[in-house]
């Protein structure tokens, strides 16, 4: 699973699928899902979502970073998609996070 983790961290913005990550890691989708979840504690796509949102949270602290630029950099197709995911997972909007609002990890 080290190979899968390295690939996700090296290119979090890539349009990853379980099938694509499994192929890039040299294992079957079922094996990837089972092993990844057992070792990491969550399925690969959940891990990727959390990775992307953690990166986005860091990038949003940069004063000149636009929501659109952050969205593209972490793999979301639009600022709206990033904002929706951010609020769902982190408990605050990107704007409130940028202002220093406390994030609630779920």
C-alpha positions as CSV (number, residue, x, y, z in Angstrom):
1,X,0.0,0.0,0.0
2,X,3.0,2.2,0.2
3,X,3.0,2.6,-3.6
4,X,-0.6,3.6,-3.6
5,X,0.0,6.2,-0.8
6,X,3.0,7.6,-2.6
7,X,1.1,8.0,-5.8
8,X,-1.8,9.8,-4.1
9,X,0.5,12.2,-2.3
10,X,2.6,12.8,-5.4
11,X,-0.4,13.7,-7.6
12,X,-3.5,14.4,-5.4
13,X,-5.1,16.4,-8.2
14,X,-5.2,13.5,-10.6
15,X,-8.6,12.1,-11.4
16,X,-8.0,9.0,-9.4
17,X,-10.4,6.0,-9.4
18,X,-10.0,2.9,-7.4
19,X,-9.4,1.0,-10.6
20,X,-6.7,3.5,-11.7
21,X,-5.0,3.5,-8.4
22,X,-5.1,-0.3,-8.2
23,X,-3.6,-0.6,-11.7
24,X,-0.9,2.0,-10.9
25,X,-0.1,0.0,-7.7
26,X,0.0,-3.4,-9.4
27,X,-2.9,-4.9,-7.4
28,X,-6.6,-5.7,-8.1
29,X,-9.3,-3.2,-7.1
30,X,-10.6,-5.6,-4.4
31,X,-7.2,-6.2,-3.0
32,X,-6.5,-2.4,-2.9
33,X,-9.7,-1.6,-1.2
34,X,-9.3,-4.4,1.4
35,X,-5.6,-3.8,2.2
36,X,-5.7,0.0,2.1
37,X,-8.7,0.1,4.5
38,X,-7.1,-2.4,6.8
39,X,-3.8,-0.6,6.9
40,X,-4.8,3.1,6.7
41,X,-8.2,2.9,8.4
42,X,-10.3,4.2,5.6
43,X,-11.0,3.4,2.0
44,X,-8.7,4.9,-0.7
45,X,-11.1,7.5,-2.0
46,X,-12.0,8.7,1.4
47,X,-8.3,9.0,2.2
48,X,-7.9,11.0,-1.1
49,X,-10.8,13.3,-0.2
50,X,-9.3,14.0,3.2
51,X,-5.8,14.5,1.7
52,X,-7.2,17.0,-0.9
53,X,-9.1,18.9,1.7
54,X,-6.1,19.1,4.1
55,X,-4.0,20.5,1.2
56,X,-6.8,22.9,0.3
57,X,-7.0,24.1,3.9
58,X,-3.3,24.9,3.9
59,X,-3.4,26.6,0.5
60,X,-6.4,28.7,1.6
61,X,-4.2,30.3,4.3
62,X,-2.2,31.9,1.5
63,X,-3.6,35.4,1.1
64,X,-3.4,35.5,-2.7
65,X,-4.8,32.1,-3.3
66,X,-8.2,32.1,-5.0
67,X,-10.7,29.4,-4.4
68,X,-10.6,28.5,-8.1
69,X,-6.8,28.1,-8.1
70,X,-6.9,26.0,-4.9
71,X,-9.7,23.8,-6.4
72,X,-7.7,23.1,-9.5
73,X,-4.5,22.5,-7.6
74,X,-6.1,19.8,-5.3
75,X,-8.2,18.1,-7.9
76,X,-11.7,19.7,-7.8
77,X,-13.3,20.7,-11.1
78,X,-14.8,23.9,-9.8
79,X,-14.7,26.2,-6.8
80,X,-18.3,25.2,-6.0
81,X,-17.3,21.5,-5.9
82,X,-14.4,22.3,-3.5
83,X,-16.6,24.5,-1.3
84,X,-19.3,21.8,-1.1
85,X,-16.8,19.1,-0.1
86,X,-14.9,21.3,2.3
87,X,-18.0,22.3,4.2
88,X,-19.4,18.7,4.2
89,X,-16.1,17.2,5.6
90,X,-14.5,20.1,7.5
91,X,-17.7,21.6,8.9
92,X,-16.9,25.2,7.8
93,X,-16.9,26.9,4.4
94,X,-13.5,27.7,2.8
95,X,-14.2,31.4,3.5
96,X,-14.8,30.8,7.2
97,X,-11.7,28.6,7.3
98,X,-9.7,31.4,5.7
99,X,-11.0,33.8,8.3
100,X,-9.8,31.4,11.1
101,X,-13.0,29.5,11.8
102,X,-12.5,26.3,13.6
103,X,-12.6,23.2,11.5
104,X,-14.6,20.2,12.7
105,X,-13.2,17.0,11.3
106,X,-15.9,14.3,10.9
